[in-house]
mmCIF file of C-alpha atoms and ligand atoms in Angstrom:
data_model
loop_
_atom_site.group_PDB
_atom_site.id
_atom_site.type_symbol
_atom_site.label_atom_id
_atom_site.label_comp_id
_atom_site.label_asym_id
_atom_site.label_seq_id
_atom_site.Cartn_x
_atom_site.Cartn_y
_atom_site.Cartn_z
ATOM 1 C CA MET H 1 3.261 -2.429 -23.708
ATOM 2 C CA ASN H 2 3.200 -3.376 -20.042
ATOM 3 C CA THR H 3 2.076 -1.001 -17.328
ATOM 4 C CA LEU H 4 4.261 -1.444 -14.182
ATOM 5 C CA LEU H 5 2.914 -0.359 -10.891
ATOM 6 C CA ALA H 6 5.215 -0.794 -7.768
ATOM 7 C CA GLN H 7 3.457 -1.066 -4.459
ATOM 8 C CA VAL H 8 5.494 -0.032 -1.394
ATOM 9 C CA SER H 9 3.653 -0.251 1.908
ATOM 10 C CA ASP H 10 3.983 0.567 5.573
ATOM 11 C CA THR H 11 7.209 2.442 5.536
ATOM 12 C CA HIS H 12 6.744 3.831 9.074
ATOM 13 C CA ILE H 13 9.163 6.587 8.695
ATOM 14 C CA ARG H 14 10.222 8.445 11.910
ATOM 15 C CA GLY H 15 12.226 11.558 12.415
ATOM 16 C CA PRO H 16 15.948 11.203 11.472
ATOM 17 C CA GLY H 17 17.713 8.996 14.045
ATOM 18 C CA GLN H 18 14.531 8.039 15.758
ATOM 19 C CA LEU H 19 13.646 4.360 16.229
ATOM 20 C CA ALA H 20 10.384 2.719 15.635
ATOM 21 C CA TYR H 21 9.228 0.578 18.667
ATOM 22 C CA GLY H 22 12.471 1.602 20.382
ATOM 23 C CA ARG H 23 14.602 -0.476 18.265
ATOM 24 C CA LEU H 24 13.986 -0.150 14.424
ATOM 25 C CA ASP H 25 15.413 2.626 12.239
ATOM 26 C CA THR H 26 12.976 2.280 9.259
ATOM 27 C CA ALA H 27 14.627 4.938 7.002
ATOM 28 C CA PRO H 28 17.656 2.930 5.701
ATOM 29 C CA TYR H 29 15.303 -0.002 5.033
ATOM 30 C CA LEU H 30 13.189 2.302 2.753
ATOM 31 C CA SER H 31 16.377 3.557 1.035
ATOM 32 C CA VAL H 32 17.456 -0.035 0.378
ATOM 33 C CA ALA H 33 14.022 -0.852 -1.052
ATOM 34 C CA LEU H 34 13.921 2.245 -3.276
ATOM 35 C CA GLY H 35 17.486 1.295 -4.388
ATOM 36 C CA THR H 36 16.206 -2.207 -5.451
ATOM 37 C CA LEU H 37 13.329 -0.576 -7.210
ATOM 38 C CA MET H 38 15.377 1.937 -9.091
ATOM 39 C CA ARG H 39 17.878 -0.841 -10.211
ATOM 40 C CA MET H 40 15.226 -3.012 -11.793
ATOM 41 C CA PRO H 41 15.822 -3.616 -15.454
ATOM 42 C CA GLN H 42 12.274 -2.469 -16.237
ATOM 43 C CA LYS H 43 11.565 0.610 -14.093
ATOM 44 C CA PRO H 44 8.012 0.962 -12.780
ATOM 45 C CA ASP H 45 5.917 3.577 -14.496
ATOM 46 C CA ALA H 46 4.600 4.702 -10.988
ATOM 47 C CA VAL H 47 4.861 3.827 -7.311
ATOM 48 C CA ILE H 48 1.936 3.759 -4.880
ATOM 49 C CA LEU H 49 2.601 3.773 -1.128
ATOM 50 C CA THR H 50 -0.467 2.086 0.518
ATOM 51 C CA GLY H 51 -0.284 3.735 3.961
ATOM 52 C CA ASP H 52 1.465 3.933 7.256
ATOM 53 C CA LEU H 53 3.859 6.267 5.482
ATOM 54 C CA THR H 54 5.068 7.574 8.822
ATOM 55 C CA ASP H 55 4.877 6.044 12.404
ATOM 56 C CA PHE H 56 3.106 8.989 14.146
ATOM 57 C CA GLY H 57 2.032 11.353 11.362
ATOM 58 C CA SER H 58 4.176 14.200 12.522
ATOM 59 C CA PRO H 59 5.492 17.036 10.205
ATOM 60 C CA ARG H 60 9.054 15.920 11.014
ATOM 61 C CA GLU H 61 8.304 12.346 9.849
ATOM 62 C CA TYR H 62 6.749 13.608 6.576
ATOM 63 C CA ALA H 63 9.652 15.885 5.954
ATOM 64 C CA HIS H 64 12.001 12.871 6.396
ATOM 65 C CA LEU H 65 9.902 10.731 4.175
ATOM 66 C CA ALA H 66 9.996 13.343 1.461
ATOM 67 C CA GLU H 67 13.813 13.350 1.611
ATOM 68 C CA LEU H 68 13.914 9.612 1.261
ATOM 69 C CA LEU H 69 11.462 9.531 -1.718
ATOM 70 C CA ALA H 70 13.344 12.166 -3.582
ATOM 71 C CA CYS H 71 15.411 9.498 -5.276
ATOM 72 C CA LEU H 72 12.426 8.173 -7.202
ATOM 73 C CA GLU H 73 12.519 9.102 -10.917
ATOM 74 C CA MET H 74 8.934 8.120 -11.606
ATOM 75 C CA PRO H 75 5.735 9.572 -10.113
ATOM 76 C CA PHE H 76 4.742 8.289 -6.772
ATOM 77 C CA TYR H 77 1.335 8.478 -5.016
ATOM 78 C CA LEU H 78 0.735 8.537 -1.322
ATOM 79 C CA MET H 79 -2.061 7.094 0.777
ATOM 80 C CA PRO H 80 -2.845 7.517 4.529
ATOM 81 C CA GLY H 81 -2.726 4.367 6.844
ATOM 82 C CA ASN H 82 -3.821 4.391 10.455
ATOM 83 C CA HIS H 83 -0.476 5.763 11.635
ATOM 84 C CA ASP H 84 -0.795 8.754 9.314
ATOM 85 C CA ASP H 85 -2.273 12.252 9.788
ATOM 86 C CA ARG H 86 -4.073 13.491 6.584
ATOM 87 C CA GLU H 87 -3.426 17.258 7.237
ATOM 88 C CA ASN H 88 0.221 16.833 8.004
ATOM 89 C CA LEU H 89 0.592 14.554 4.957
ATOM 90 C CA ARG H 90 -1.092 17.202 2.774
ATOM 91 C CA ALA H 91 1.168 19.989 4.206
ATOM 92 C CA ALA H 92 4.407 18.015 3.561
ATOM 93 C CA PHE H 93 3.466 17.071 0.006
ATOM 94 C CA SER H 94 1.704 20.229 -1.175
ATOM 95 C CA ALA H 95 2.754 19.511 -4.764
ATOM 96 C CA HIS H 96 0.748 16.369 -4.710
ATOM 97 C CA GLY H 97 -2.434 17.880 -5.798
ATOM 98 C CA TYR H 98 -4.363 14.579 -5.896
ATOM 99 C CA LEU H 99 -4.172 14.544 -2.054
ATOM 100 C CA GLY H 100 -6.916 17.247 -2.158
ATOM 101 C CA SER H 101 -7.304 19.913 0.531
ATOM 102 C CA THR H 102 -9.859 18.545 3.038
ATOM 103 C CA GLY H 103 -11.596 15.382 4.186
ATOM 104 C CA PHE H 104 -10.823 11.859 2.919
ATOM 105 C CA ILE H 105 -7.730 11.306 0.866
ATOM 106 C CA GLN H 106 -9.046 9.279 -2.093
ATOM 107 C CA TYR H 107 -8.402 9.845 -5.688
ATOM 108 C CA VAL H 108 -8.250 8.266 -9.162
ATOM 109 C CA ILE H 109 -5.033 8.307 -11.186
ATOM 110 C CA GLN H 110 -4.197 6.847 -14.650
ATOM 111 C CA VAL H 111 -0.811 4.952 -15.034
ATOM 112 C CA ARG H 112 -0.506 4.197 -18.696
ATOM 113 C CA ASP H 113 -3.265 1.563 -19.398
ATOM 114 C CA LEU H 114 -4.305 1.052 -15.744
ATOM 115 C CA ARG H 115 -6.603 3.102 -13.598
ATOM 116 C CA ILE H 116 -5.759 3.286 -9.873
ATOM 117 C CA ILE H 117 -8.627 4.100 -7.469
ATOM 118 C CA ALA H 118 -7.250 4.952 -3.982
ATOM 119 C CA ILE H 119 -9.796 4.718 -1.282
ATOM 120 C CA ASP H 120 -9.309 6.054 2.293
ATOM 121 C CA THR H 121 -10.071 3.468 4.964
ATOM 122 C CA THR H 122 -8.645 5.413 7.873
ATOM 123 C CA GLU H 123 -10.472 6.812 10.851
ATOM 124 C CA PRO H 124 -8.551 9.533 12.837
ATOM 125 C CA GLY H 125 -7.430 8.287 16.164
ATOM 126 C CA GLN H 126 -8.277 4.605 15.510
ATOM 127 C CA SER H 127 -6.039 1.792 14.345
ATOM 128 C CA SER H 128 -8.983 -0.128 12.729
ATOM 129 C CA GLY H 129 -10.513 0.923 9.323
ATOM 130 C CA ARG H 130 -13.862 1.815 8.027
ATOM 131 C CA LEU H 131 -15.556 2.562 4.774
ATOM 132 C CA CYS H 132 -18.590 4.682 5.432
ATOM 133 C CA SER H 133 -21.407 5.303 2.906
ATOM 134 C CA SER H 134 -19.834 8.564 1.464
ATOM 135 C CA ARG H 135 -16.659 6.807 0.671
ATOM 136 C CA LEU H 136 -18.401 3.849 -0.895
ATOM 137 C CA ASP H 137 -20.738 6.103 -2.796
ATOM 138 C CA TRP H 138 -17.725 7.869 -4.271
ATOM 139 C CA LEU H 139 -16.181 4.568 -5.237
ATOM 140 C CA ARG H 140 -19.392 3.409 -6.822
ATOM 141 C CA ALA H 141 -19.643 6.616 -8.954
ATOM 142 C CA GLU H 142 -16.004 6.404 -10.069
ATOM 143 C CA LEU H 143 -16.345 2.752 -11.172
ATOM 144 C CA ALA H 144 -19.505 3.568 -13.011
ATOM 145 C CA ALA H 145 -17.974 6.550 -14.810
ATOM 146 C CA GLU H 146 -15.420 4.303 -16.623
ATOM 147 C CA PRO H 147 -16.843 0.781 -16.714
ATOM 148 C CA ALA H 148 -14.428 -0.472 -19.356
ATOM 149 C CA VAL H 149 -11.028 0.775 -18.046
ATOM 150 C CA PRO H 150 -8.974 -1.881 -16.203
ATOM 151 C CA THR H 151 -8.831 -0.711 -12.546
ATOM 152 C CA VAL H 152 -6.854 -1.480 -9.429
ATOM 153 C CA ILE H 153 -8.417 -0.486 -6.077
ATOM 154 C CA ALA H 154 -5.815 0.489 -3.482
ATOM 155 C CA MET H 155 -6.666 0.758 0.186
ATOM 156 C CA HIS H 156 -4.697 0.504 3.485
ATOM 157 C CA HIS H 157 -6.835 -1.835 5.500
ATOM 158 C CA PRO H 158 -7.523 -5.096 3.599
ATOM 159 C CA PRO H 159 -11.227 -6.143 3.266
ATOM 160 C CA PHE H 160 -10.644 -9.640 4.397
ATOM 161 C CA LYS H 161 -9.699 -11.613 7.608
ATOM 162 C CA THR H 162 -6.051 -12.736 7.639
ATOM 163 C CA LEU H 163 -6.198 -15.175 10.678
ATOM 164 C CA ILE H 164 -3.666 -13.037 12.400
ATOM 165 C CA GLU H 165 -5.895 -12.115 15.287
ATOM 166 C CA PRO H 166 -4.271 -8.925 16.634
ATOM 167 C CA MET H 167 -4.324 -7.567 13.026
ATOM 168 C CA ASP H 168 -7.940 -8.649 12.329
ATOM 169 C CA GLU H 169 -8.983 -6.812 15.427
ATOM 170 C CA ILE H 170 -7.734 -3.585 13.857
ATOM 171 C CA GLY H 171 -8.775 -4.514 10.338
ATOM 172 C CA LEU H 172 -11.543 -3.038 8.236
ATOM 173 C CA LEU H 173 -14.440 -3.272 10.701
ATOM 174 C CA GLU H 174 -17.104 -1.557 8.647
ATOM 175 C CA GLY H 175 -18.007 -1.363 4.975
ATOM 176 C CA GLY H 176 -16.326 -4.461 3.783
ATOM 177 C CA ASP H 177 -19.513 -6.298 2.802
ATOM 178 C CA GLU H 178 -20.765 -3.401 0.798
ATOM 179 C CA LEU H 179 -17.300 -2.944 -0.835
ATOM 180 C CA GLU H 180 -17.504 -6.500 -1.962
ATOM 181 C CA SER H 181 -20.902 -6.157 -3.571
ATOM 182 C CA ILE H 182 -19.752 -2.951 -5.380
ATOM 183 C CA ILE H 183 -16.533 -4.633 -6.776
ATOM 184 C CA ALA H 184 -18.467 -7.786 -7.774
ATOM 185 C CA ALA H 185 -20.678 -5.587 -9.951
ATOM 186 C CA HIS H 186 -17.671 -4.071 -11.750
ATOM 187 C CA PRO H 187 -15.542 -6.539 -13.677
ATOM 188 C CA SER H 188 -13.269 -3.711 -14.494
ATOM 189 C CA VAL H 189 -11.639 -4.172 -11.131
ATOM 190 C CA LYS H 190 -8.713 -6.409 -11.674
ATOM 191 C CA ARG H 191 -7.185 -6.410 -8.202
ATOM 192 C CA VAL H 192 -7.614 -4.840 -4.693
ATOM 193 C CA ILE H 193 -4.124 -4.023 -3.297
ATOM 194 C CA CYS H 194 -3.700 -3.213 0.350
ATOM 195 C CA GLY H 195 -1.226 -2.589 3.105
ATOM 196 C CA HIS H 196 -1.533 -2.723 6.863
ATOM 197 C CA LEU H 197 -0.405 -6.483 7.239
ATOM 198 C CA HIS H 198 3.284 -6.065 6.543
ATOM 199 C CA ARG H 199 3.106 -9.483 4.755
ATOM 200 C CA THR H 200 2.206 -10.850 1.331
ATOM 201 C CA ILE H 201 -1.281 -12.413 1.506
ATOM 202 C CA TYR H 202 -3.604 -13.322 -1.415
ATOM 203 C CA THR H 203 -7.177 -14.277 -1.412
ATOM 204 C CA GLY H 204 -10.311 -14.302 -3.660
ATOM 205 C CA PHE H 205 -12.476 -11.348 -3.191
ATOM 206 C CA ALA H 206 -15.625 -10.212 -4.997
ATOM 207 C CA GLY H 207 -14.696 -12.083 -8.197
ATOM 208 C CA THR H 208 -11.175 -10.760 -8.273
ATOM 209 C CA VAL H 209 -7.996 -11.094 -6.119
ATOM 210 C CA ALA H 210 -7.132 -8.980 -3.044
ATOM 211 C CA SER H 211 -3.725 -8.790 -1.645
ATOM 212 C CA THR H 212 -1.494 -7.237 0.941
ATOM 213 C CA ALA H 213 2.065 -6.149 0.476
ATOM 214 C CA PRO H 214 5.069 -6.626 2.789
ATOM 215 C CA SER H 215 6.829 -3.733 4.331
ATOM 216 C CA PRO H 216 10.243 -2.575 3.215
ATOM 217 C CA ALA H 217 11.136 -2.620 6.930
ATOM 218 C CA HIS H 218 9.504 -4.863 9.455
ATOM 219 C CA GLN H 219 6.929 -7.732 8.949
ATOM 220 C CA VAL H 220 4.033 -8.768 11.089
ATOM 221 C CA ALA H 221 4.690 -12.083 12.763
ATOM 222 C CA LEU H 222 2.733 -15.098 11.196
ATOM 223 C CA ASP H 223 0.813 -16.641 14.014
ATOM 224 C CA PHE H 224 -2.774 -17.863 13.765
ATOM 225 C CA GLU H 225 -2.997 -18.694 17.584
ATOM 226 C CA SER H 226 -5.889 -17.054 19.221
ATOM 227 C CA GLY H 227 -4.576 -14.546 21.743
ATOM 228 C CA ALA H 228 -1.293 -14.313 19.858
ATOM 229 C CA ASP H 229 0.766 -11.240 20.619
ATOM 230 C CA SER H 230 0.771 -8.242 18.341
ATOM 231 C CA ALA H 231 4.293 -8.596 17.125
ATOM 232 C CA TRP H 232 6.796 -7.831 14.304
ATOM 233 C CA ASN H 233 9.956 -9.366 13.118
ATOM 234 C CA LEU H 234 12.667 -8.847 10.482
ATOM 235 C CA GLU H 235 11.862 -11.405 7.998
ATOM 236 C CA PRO H 236 13.019 -10.386 4.583
ATOM 237 C CA PRO H 237 11.441 -7.153 3.379
ATOM 238 C CA GLY H 238 10.007 -6.459 0.001
ATOM 239 C CA PHE H 239 7.515 -4.838 -2.291
ATOM 240 C CA HIS H 240 5.036 -5.796 -4.927
ATOM 241 C CA LEU H 241 5.255 -5.190 -8.671
ATOM 242 C CA HIS H 242 1.818 -5.149 -10.346
ATOM 243 C CA VAL H 243 1.984 -5.643 -14.118
ATOM 244 C CA TRP H 244 -0.853 -5.051 -16.497
ATOM 245 C CA ASN H 245 0.275 -6.746 -19.679
ATOM 246 C CA SER H 246 -0.711 -6.467 -23.290
ATOM 247 C CA ALA H 247 -2.731 -9.645 -23.099
ATOM 248 C CA GLY H 248 -5.096 -7.867 -20.631
ATOM 249 C CA VAL H 249 -3.838 -9.723 -17.518
ATOM 250 C CA LEU H 250 -2.895 -8.282 -14.234
ATOM 251 C CA LEU H 251 -0.152 -10.239 -12.491
ATOM 252 C CA THR H 252 1.883 -9.536 -9.367
ATOM 253 C CA HIS H 253 5.540 -10.289 -8.685
ATOM 254 C CA ALA H 254 6.769 -10.152 -5.124
ATOM 255 C CA VAL H 255 10.195 -8.443 -5.150
ATOM 256 C CA PRO H 256 12.460 -9.150 -2.137
ATOM 257 C CA VAL H 257 14.570 -6.296 -1.045
ATOM 258 C CA GLY H 258 18.293 -6.352 -0.401
ATOM 259 C CA GLU H 259 21.643 -7.074 -2.056
ATOM 260 C CA PHE H 260 21.803 -10.611 -3.424
ATOM 261 C CA GLU H 261 24.351 -12.570 -5.369
ATOM 262 C CA GLY H 262 23.658 -12.995 -9.088
ATOM 263 C CA PRO H 263 22.170 -13.133 -11.492
ATOM 264 C CA TYR H 264 24.140 -16.070 -12.935
ATOM 265 C CA SER H 265 23.294 -17.467 -16.248
ATOM 266 C CA PHE H 266 21.774 -20.969 -16.325
ATOM 267 C CA LEU H 267 23.648 -21.710 -19.421
HETATM 268 FE FE1 FE2 C 301 1.806 -0.618 9.202
#
């Protein structure tokens, strides 16, 4: 039996009717993405949202996000990004006990055959991310506790450089090297899934694969030029579907979001 984990990232929900960056209503984009997700012939077992759930972390934005996510029929799990506020997130989703009551928002969940370890890279008031020794010690202990269970590590800030300079400047600025050595020592880690970049990116990392997911709304402009503007565009949105299959392989499908013609039979 396959285990299907959908990853939706960087939803940046604002209050009803409010526009992100003065021009983008992110809410209908999320609704379209969730519609695509719910119409898939094989529904995901769970959904993980890898941070930047809201744009400013306000109670009004989390209330709006909760309304939008209510259409999901499967469990969903929330993670903070640099645009979020841990306490307002917890207050708005008080039924989500895995969010804890204080401090970092990091947790372990089991989705069928796959263990998900969500680790909190955020630093209040900062766009960049950090993994301090207490967060890394917690991760090390969780990995050591179940060394044989296939595991996905989820984090908002990716632990690698992307070549998109304005994003790398607000990337994971501390703890990445230690994270790499921890993961390299634990072959149970099958993937590191991240947000923050609003694009699909893959790279080798610590003997496994690390990736970032697109946003269901706006994407970060692909520009490797030094000094490039921090910019977004409306390239096709999407989400990722991570599948742990019965052969013991984790594979990822990128799912574009929208209404498209087809399917038409090849025959
Ligand atoms: Fe974001």
